[in-house]
Amino acid sequence: MKTMILIASMLGMSMSFTACSDDNAPVITDKNLDETTTFFSSTEPGNYTTYYKPYVGYVGDPMPFFDPVSKEFRILYLQDDRDGNSTIYHPIHELATTDAANYISFREAIPCGAAVEDDPAIGTGSTIYDEAGKTYYTFYTGHKSAEPREVILLATSKDCRTWTKDRSFRLPSPVEQGYDKNEFRDPYVFYDDDAQLYRMLVSTLKDGKSVIAQFTSTDLHDWTLAAPFFTNVWGRFYECPDVFKMGNYWYMIYSDKDVTRMVQYFYASTLDELMNLSGDGYPSTLPDEGKLEATSFYAGKTASDGQNRYLWGWCATREGRKTTGNTDWAGALVAHKLVQNEDGTLSLNVPQAISAKYSQPVALTEKARVGEVASTASSYTLKTNSFVRFARLGNQNKITMTVTVPEGTEAVFGLSFVDCSDKEEKVRIFIEDKYGYLKMKEVTVNEKTGEWNDAVSITERAIVPAADNVYHIEAYTEQSVCVVYVNGKYAFTNRIYDLAKNPWSVFCTDGEVTVSDIKLSTY
């Protein structure tokens, strides 16, 4: 027995020495992580909290609504288990939150049906509360491989926790009126106070053209076909429609499936005017076609508690766990605060509770400077092809800073992640004051000169350059989810693998900028 213990001990020592002598071995202690700036392959936990992800599976299309009884936001969503089942998939799961920053999971709410039923696979829908009947109604898409592939179905609940499918309700596509029997999904139901009736919107095709169909009802059970709510301006298929009134305007938020793959919106002074926005000239009155986000954020829908309206969507994972990989369907739940501007246009900002959640200060440790960099006690001035690298980030991070572009000049600058001293490849968020864009790219950077080789954008979105040349930047990360806000107006969500536990930097690739008041915090 003693001999066996001795051999085991010697073997363990041998393995330890071997690991220490291997230059390619991963960094294995927090002490070594703090001391180095080389690449560390970070692992992801099963779940996220701020940008919610369940322990098993991923978050698909969110269906948020505000529950007037519990005074909570309820987020029903399509659970993507990625279990290889191509027939039965996407049951509806349910979350609750009061602040868009912390979630309670109620797990499965509405299960998939059997293969022979209308809903072996489930698609997006919406929930509404009937106060008179004290009943919650969730209308959703039933999907199957046999034709007709899609039909609108219903589940009800008395407590918003236990749901029962109402098999007496089945709303198929009105094919006799020219509507498509297979593309007929994403029901959204709201109450029209002026008309004293409920309206249901459905994403579909009519006579081969993309439209949002409309049905009306006074009892949430019997529905009558009405004229289309919206005839698509460009002929694109608009998914996940969401209609609401905010201030003095009516809005329709939607996800463009065919071309941009972005969450966008239209707006008008009245509901009737919104329903008749089909002129080709209308989109030119909206900044950048009303695009709210970039292509890593999809299926966005909103809910309001009467004070705040939030937009929830999912941040896609990527194939092969590579930042440059193709986007998968589903990922983590991301929430933005919807901000209404004086002219009726919309902006996005961070929910206050998310900002407050990241409240623990983290010391900012500089690790390297490359290029022409000058500094004071509270700021850095960076010129073309320069950067300042900082120590490793944690798993959850909040980075804030103010960037000023000198009067009369234009610049390109930003944040760099997975910015390791032994890897030329860096994932950079470019803020292009010069061109009016936010872009994410993986680029190669010379560690000695700061010179870099450009690459095609992984994601991008247009912005209006700051009139006063000042940019207030907030970046929030949880594991590989990264959400950047610019001047409280623009949101830019991305998936950046290995962001956690690796160094980061601020950089300038064109012109000159002064970066001040840099702060780092966590929770």
XYZ file of C-alpha atoms in Angstrom:
523
model
C 0.000 0.000 0.000
C 2.815 2.439 0.893
C 4.540 1.639 -2.411
C 1.367 2.437 -4.374
C 0.948 5.748 -2.550
C 4.577 6.670 -3.244
C 4.234 5.869 -6.951
C 1.017 7.890 -7.189
C 2.698 10.811 -5.458
C 5.726 10.706 -7.766
C 3.435 10.454 -10.807
C 1.482 13.505 -9.686
C 4.730 15.473 -9.195
C 5.909 14.411 -12.634
C 2.680 15.589 -14.258
C 2.927 18.892 -12.404
C 6.500 19.543 -13.537
C 5.595 18.639 -17.107
C 2.748 21.137 -17.142
C 4.943 23.894 -15.735
C 7.621 23.351 -18.364
C 5.165 23.433 -21.300
C 5.133 26.953 -22.764
C 1.852 26.237 -24.526
C 0.020 25.091 -21.401
C -2.998 27.227 -20.410
C -2.667 29.692 -17.588
C -4.147 27.884 -14.581
C -4.083 30.253 -11.618
C -5.619 33.639 -10.948
C -2.180 34.894 -9.941
C -0.728 34.020 -13.310
C -3.724 35.542 -15.054
C -3.131 38.828 -13.283
C 0.531 38.867 -14.227
C 0.225 37.988 -17.916
C -1.467 39.320 -21.048
C -1.283 36.163 -23.143
C -4.342 34.400 -24.529
C -6.519 32.396 -22.156
C -9.211 30.085 -23.513
C -12.120 30.825 -21.187
C -14.975 28.403 -20.646
C -18.615 29.461 -20.525
C -20.962 28.557 -17.665
C -24.274 26.864 -18.325
C -26.354 29.916 -17.480
C -26.257 33.722 -17.590
C -28.149 36.041 -15.265
C -28.192 39.612 -16.641
C -28.409 38.457 -20.245
C -30.452 35.452 -19.301
C -29.621 32.003 -20.602
C -30.951 28.784 -19.019
C -28.589 26.100 -17.734
C -29.658 23.877 -20.623
C -30.472 25.294 -24.038
C -30.849 28.812 -25.339
C -33.374 31.652 -25.519
C -35.306 32.012 -28.765
C -37.917 34.607 -29.734
C -39.062 36.476 -26.587
C -42.743 37.304 -26.093
C -42.781 39.926 -23.298
C -45.799 41.512 -21.663
C -46.486 43.375 -18.425
C -48.676 41.443 -16.014
C -51.113 43.914 -14.404
C -51.830 41.469 -11.588
C -48.317 40.585 -10.363
C -46.860 43.936 -11.544
C -44.038 42.037 -13.243
C -42.822 41.693 -16.762
C -43.394 38.156 -17.968
C -41.177 36.977 -20.783
C -42.376 33.867 -22.544
C -39.793 32.601 -25.014
C -39.043 29.715 -27.355
C -36.701 27.277 -25.620
C -34.039 26.042 -28.045
C -32.644 22.789 -26.644
C -30.532 21.978 -29.710
C -31.114 18.303 -29.050
C -31.241 17.271 -32.685
C -35.008 16.733 -32.757
C -36.209 18.175 -36.073
C -39.888 17.388 -35.467
C -40.675 18.390 -31.882
C -38.943 21.560 -30.711
C -39.244 25.048 -29.200
C -41.618 24.661 -26.246
C -42.488 27.956 -24.592
C -40.697 28.714 -21.323
C -41.489 31.606 -18.985
C -39.490 34.178 -17.010
C -40.444 37.020 -14.670
C -38.596 40.271 -14.021
C -39.366 43.663 -12.533
C -36.360 45.507 -13.924
C -34.991 43.789 -17.089
C -31.803 42.941 -15.183
C -32.728 40.027 -12.906
C -34.904 37.069 -13.859
C -36.828 34.252 -12.199
C -37.382 31.181 -14.357
C -40.678 29.267 -14.262
C -39.322 26.840 -16.867
C -41.741 25.198 -19.304
C -45.086 26.962 -19.687
C -46.539 25.575 -22.932
C -45.197 22.213 -24.151
C -44.925 21.086 -27.733
C -47.679 18.890 -29.090
C -47.329 15.423 -30.537
C -46.072 14.885 -34.068
C -49.639 14.324 -35.321
C -50.951 17.579 -33.786
C -50.725 21.161 -35.055
C -47.889 22.179 -32.731
C -45.062 19.614 -32.570
C -42.948 22.739 -33.099
C -43.952 26.095 -31.633
C -43.379 29.562 -33.051
C -43.647 33.099 -31.730
C -46.822 34.566 -30.261
C -48.041 37.049 -27.666
C -49.908 37.243 -24.361
C -52.762 39.488 -23.288
C -54.771 39.647 -20.037
C -58.552 39.741 -20.054
C -59.402 41.602 -16.864
C -63.132 40.862 -17.057
C -62.576 37.131 -17.250
C -59.429 37.147 -15.094
C -57.729 35.048 -17.755
C -54.413 35.229 -19.594
C -54.471 34.399 -23.310
C -51.304 33.346 -25.150
C -51.726 33.056 -28.897
C -48.861 31.224 -30.566
C -47.797 29.589 -33.824
C -48.250 25.882 -34.326
C -45.761 24.514 -36.854
C -45.476 21.081 -38.469
C -43.860 19.622 -41.561
C -47.137 18.628 -43.278
C -49.226 21.256 -45.039
C -50.689 23.545 -43.922
C -47.488 24.071 -41.961
C -48.568 26.946 -39.723
C -51.722 27.764 -37.779
C -52.530 30.094 -34.874
C -53.279 28.314 -31.574
C -54.208 29.340 -28.021
C -53.296 28.520 -24.429
C -54.934 30.128 -21.389
C -54.099 30.534 -17.714
C -55.673 31.877 -14.543
C -52.399 32.544 -12.715
C -49.929 33.161 -15.566
C -47.989 30.111 -14.419
C -50.065 27.048 -15.322
C -51.171 27.052 -18.941
C -53.805 24.910 -20.669
C -54.032 24.515 -24.417
C -57.472 25.387 -25.759
C -57.877 22.807 -28.515
C -61.260 24.292 -29.438
C -59.384 27.269 -30.867
C -57.665 26.939 -34.224
C -57.134 29.852 -36.612
C -55.817 28.690 -39.986
C -54.773 30.922 -42.843
C -57.753 32.237 -44.869
C -56.440 30.682 -48.070
C -59.653 31.436 -49.931
C -58.761 35.130 -49.562
C -55.320 34.630 -51.098
C -53.323 34.141 -47.896
C -50.511 31.600 -47.782
C -51.287 28.357 -45.927
C -47.674 27.675 -44.926
C -46.271 31.113 -44.046
C -48.747 32.224 -41.372
C -47.226 32.990 -37.997
C -46.183 35.263 -35.112
C -49.620 36.426 -33.858
C -49.560 39.683 -31.920
C -52.744 40.724 -30.084
C -53.514 44.148 -28.590
C -56.605 46.070 -27.528
C -57.656 49.108 -29.553
C -59.343 51.461 -27.067
C -60.746 53.744 -29.764
C -62.383 50.943 -31.739
C -63.266 48.950 -28.601
C -61.969 45.675 -30.014
C -58.944 43.387 -30.091
C -56.644 43.273 -33.090
C -54.517 40.281 -34.037
C -51.626 40.757 -36.454
C -50.108 37.797 -38.313
C -46.981 37.699 -40.473
C -47.887 36.081 -43.779
C -48.120 36.314 -47.569
C -51.138 37.435 -49.570
C -51.240 36.706 -53.282
C -47.552 35.926 -53.002
C -46.633 39.285 -51.417
C -45.516 39.921 -47.833
C -48.175 41.474 -45.621
C -49.198 41.621 -42.004
C -52.706 40.182 -41.891
C -55.266 41.468 -39.430
C -58.142 39.879 -37.532
C -60.503 41.570 -35.064
C -62.447 40.253 -32.084
C -64.510 41.428 -29.126
C -64.063 38.273 -27.014
C -60.553 36.940 -27.827
C -62.045 33.715 -29.171
C -63.983 34.505 -32.341
C -61.910 36.368 -34.915
C -62.959 38.096 -38.155
C -60.584 38.749 -41.044
C -60.059 42.464 -41.721
C -58.014 44.346 -44.290
C -54.248 43.788 -43.965
C -52.713 45.829 -41.172
C -49.590 46.524 -43.192
C -48.588 46.016 -46.814
C -44.844 45.597 -46.904
C -43.007 48.554 -48.393
C -40.149 46.541 -49.884
C -41.776 43.117 -50.162
C -39.710 41.746 -47.283
C -41.195 39.277 -44.818
C -41.643 41.017 -41.490
C -41.495 38.664 -38.486
C -42.481 39.222 -34.852
C -44.636 42.349 -35.266
C -45.264 44.428 -32.135
C -47.634 47.431 -32.101
C -48.013 49.949 -29.276
C -48.672 53.583 -28.475
C -45.947 55.606 -26.769
C -46.505 59.265 -26.021
C -48.169 60.858 -29.038
C -47.168 58.208 -31.565
C -48.049 54.668 -32.646
C -45.247 52.245 -33.487
C -44.797 48.930 -35.212
C -41.562 47.110 -34.410
C -40.676 44.121 -36.568
C -37.781 41.873 -37.572
C -36.833 41.899 -41.250
C -36.255 38.226 -42.111
C -35.274 38.569 -45.744
C -32.764 41.377 -46.248
C -31.370 43.242 -43.255
C -31.957 40.603 -40.519
C -32.421 43.596 -38.215
C -35.034 44.784 -35.732
C -36.645 47.900 -37.226
C -39.717 50.113 -36.801
C -42.281 52.385 -38.420
C -44.261 55.086 -36.619
C -47.158 57.469 -37.183
C -49.353 59.942 -35.319
C -52.395 57.646 -35.305
C -53.075 53.933 -35.500
C -55.011 54.405 -38.728
C -52.082 56.247 -40.268
C -49.709 53.489 -39.158
C -51.924 50.883 -40.834
C -51.743 52.772 -44.105
C -48.014 53.370 -44.328
C -47.297 51.734 -47.632
C -45.850 54.560 -49.718
C -42.370 54.014 -51.092
C -41.197 57.396 -49.823
C -41.977 56.764 -46.165
C -38.796 54.961 -45.062
C -36.660 57.949 -46.110
C -38.134 59.926 -43.220
C -36.632 57.486 -40.714
C -32.940 57.416 -39.807
C -31.373 54.423 -41.548
C -34.758 52.802 -42.322
C -35.638 52.794 -38.623
C -33.020 50.187 -37.747
C -32.715 49.753 -33.990
C -29.837 47.286 -33.689
C -27.331 45.188 -35.630
C -27.618 41.590 -36.814
C -26.551 39.831 -33.591
C -29.805 41.014 -31.950
C -33.032 39.589 -33.378
C -36.752 39.008 -32.791
C -37.090 42.119 -30.623
C -40.453 42.807 -28.968
C -41.453 45.276 -26.257
C -43.462 45.638 -23.066
C -44.162 48.598 -20.777
C -45.071 48.974 -17.112
C -46.450 52.449 -17.771
C -43.140 54.155 -16.995
C -40.479 52.214 -18.876
C -40.738 50.327 -22.138
C -38.081 47.702 -22.777
C -37.120 45.893 -25.948
C -36.157 42.231 -25.535
C -34.399 40.171 -28.199
C -31.826 37.396 -28.395
C -28.082 37.701 -28.917
C -27.125 34.898 -31.276
C -24.484 32.322 -30.543
C -22.123 31.536 -33.419
C -21.116 28.351 -35.164
C -18.064 26.600 -33.792
C -17.943 29.002 -30.838
C -16.075 31.427 -33.086
C -16.697 35.156 -33.111
C -16.432 35.091 -36.911
C -18.744 32.057 -37.276
C -22.186 32.156 -38.838
C -24.978 33.148 -36.466
C -27.028 30.376 -34.894
C -30.724 30.696 -34.118
C -31.259 31.731 -30.461
C -28.782 32.596 -27.719
C -29.016 34.871 -24.669
C -31.790 37.316 -23.726
C -30.803 40.985 -24.093
C -32.947 43.911 -22.951
C -32.678 47.583 -23.933
C -34.608 50.581 -22.681
C -36.650 52.136 -25.483
C -36.226 55.913 -25.616
C -38.631 58.172 -27.495
C -37.096 61.290 -29.025
C -38.960 64.586 -29.445
C -39.589 63.956 -33.136
C -41.040 60.515 -32.471
C -37.987 58.532 -33.548
C -36.672 55.833 -31.215
C -33.327 55.260 -29.530
C -31.984 52.563 -27.237
C -30.246 52.931 -23.896
C -29.180 50.648 -21.063
C -31.909 49.712 -18.549
C -31.165 51.553 -15.321
C -31.190 48.346 -13.272
C -28.466 46.802 -15.438
C -26.307 49.883 -15.011
C -26.855 49.833 -11.239
C -26.205 46.099 -11.018
C -22.575 46.498 -12.104
C -21.719 48.430 -8.956
C -18.470 46.904 -7.669
C -15.453 48.985 -8.775
C -12.486 47.138 -10.285
C -9.002 48.627 -10.329
C -7.905 49.642 -13.817
C -4.417 48.251 -14.483
C -2.487 49.408 -17.542
C -0.370 46.695 -19.176
C 1.082 48.199 -22.352
C 1.149 51.175 -24.693
C 1.766 50.978 -28.427
C 2.042 53.911 -30.811
C 1.800 57.599 -30.029
C 0.127 57.823 -26.622
C 0.210 60.696 -24.140
C -1.425 60.599 -20.737
C -2.416 62.611 -17.704
C -3.712 61.394 -14.385
C -7.209 60.957 -15.805
C -6.934 60.605 -19.578
C -5.098 59.243 -22.584
C -4.570 60.986 -25.909
C -4.199 58.479 -28.728
C -3.182 59.138 -32.312
C -3.411 56.969 -35.411
C -2.485 53.293 -34.873
C -2.066 53.538 -31.126
C -3.614 51.641 -28.248
C -3.440 51.155 -24.497
C -3.903 47.640 -23.151
C -5.416 46.900 -19.748
C -5.420 43.825 -17.521
C -7.837 40.960 -17.936
C -11.556 41.404 -17.634
C -13.743 39.320 -15.362
C -16.802 37.323 -16.366
C -19.157 40.302 -15.965
C -17.877 43.765 -16.795
C -19.019 47.345 -17.157
C -16.663 49.745 -18.936
C -17.470 53.446 -19.124
C -15.487 56.288 -20.659
C -15.740 59.593 -22.446
C -14.034 60.031 -25.812
C -13.461 63.488 -27.298
C -12.516 64.126 -30.908
C -10.614 67.421 -31.383
C -12.628 70.168 -33.073
C -12.239 70.175 -36.835
C -11.016 66.588 -37.056
C -12.584 63.172 -37.584
C -11.528 59.911 -36.018
C -11.995 56.162 -35.799
C -11.531 54.645 -32.349
C -13.001 52.098 -30.019
C -12.678 49.119 -27.691
C -10.656 45.991 -28.382
C -11.408 42.636 -26.745
C -9.414 39.400 -26.512
C -6.548 41.851 -26.921
C -3.694 39.499 -26.084
C 0.020 40.179 -26.441
C 0.676 36.802 -28.090
C -2.130 37.010 -30.676
C -2.252 39.358 -33.647
C -6.007 38.832 -33.957
C -8.080 41.287 -31.922
C -11.865 41.708 -31.831
C -12.481 45.414 -32.140
C -15.611 47.517 -31.728
C -15.016 50.476 -34.045
C -16.760 53.781 -33.363
C -16.422 55.627 -36.623
C -16.882 59.324 -35.992
C -15.405 59.793 -39.452
C -17.916 57.606 -41.297
C -20.941 57.369 -38.991
C -20.868 53.670 -38.129
C -20.457 51.181 -35.331
C -18.657 48.059 -36.548
C -17.306 44.859 -35.066
C -14.378 43.211 -36.807
C -11.680 40.681 -36.093
C -8.499 42.342 -37.332
C -4.777 41.673 -37.150
C -2.693 44.234 -35.291
C 1.079 44.654 -35.217
C 2.092 44.527 -31.542
C 5.093 46.805 -32.127
C 3.721 49.494 -34.436
C -0.019 49.361 -33.894
C -0.592 49.086 -37.638
C -3.513 46.862 -38.564
C -5.033 45.006 -41.481
C -8.669 45.792 -42.175
C -11.330 43.089 -42.463
C -14.983 42.754 -43.405
C -17.384 43.767 -40.644
C -18.936 40.916 -38.697
C -21.755 43.258 -37.655
C -22.363 46.959 -38.173
C -24.955 49.671 -37.784
C -25.166 53.328 -38.769
C -25.027 56.181 -36.263
C -25.110 59.962 -36.471
C -21.700 61.343 -35.432
C -21.785 63.406 -32.232
C -22.427 67.056 -33.033
C -20.281 68.155 -30.094
C -17.511 65.618 -30.891
C -18.021 63.921 -27.506
C -18.874 60.219 -27.137
C -20.058 58.706 -23.874
C -19.395 54.991 -24.112
C -20.839 52.229 -21.914
C -20.002 48.585 -22.534
C -21.647 45.744 -20.600
C -20.441 42.167 -20.880
C -21.468 38.831 -19.450
C -19.285 35.957 -20.591
C -19.341 36.249 -24.421
C -22.255 38.707 -24.689
C -21.128 42.300 -25.249
C -23.523 45.252 -25.437
C -22.145 48.720 -26.211
C -24.158 51.931 -25.814
C -23.115 55.214 -27.409
C -24.378 58.561 -26.110
C -27.490 56.958 -24.641
C -28.897 56.598 -28.173
C -27.358 53.608 -29.912
C -27.141 49.975 -28.823
C -24.746 47.488 -30.412
C -25.024 43.861 -29.295
C -22.416 41.264 -30.230
C -21.144 37.805 -29.386
C -17.390 37.826 -28.625
C -15.947 34.496 -27.565
C -13.106 34.400 -25.010
C -13.843 37.999 -24.007
C -13.914 36.982 -20.341
C -10.552 36.524 -18.591
C -8.584 38.184 -21.393
C -7.049 41.678 -21.726
C -8.779 44.579 -23.447
C -7.725 47.939 -24.816
C -8.773 51.355 -26.073
C -7.471 52.252 -29.514
C -7.397 54.860 -32.271
C -6.859 53.875 -35.905
C -7.530 57.216 -37.593
C -7.161 60.802 -36.415
C -6.807 61.612 -32.733
C -8.942 61.135 -29.622
C -8.734 61.858 -25.916
C -10.117 59.088 -23.730
C -11.003 60.189 -20.212
C -12.745 58.992 -17.064
C -12.267 55.291 -17.821
C -13.958 53.141 -15.193
C -14.308 49.397 -14.797
C -16.798 47.605 -12.540
C -18.508 44.253 -12.066
C -21.175 42.596 -9.887
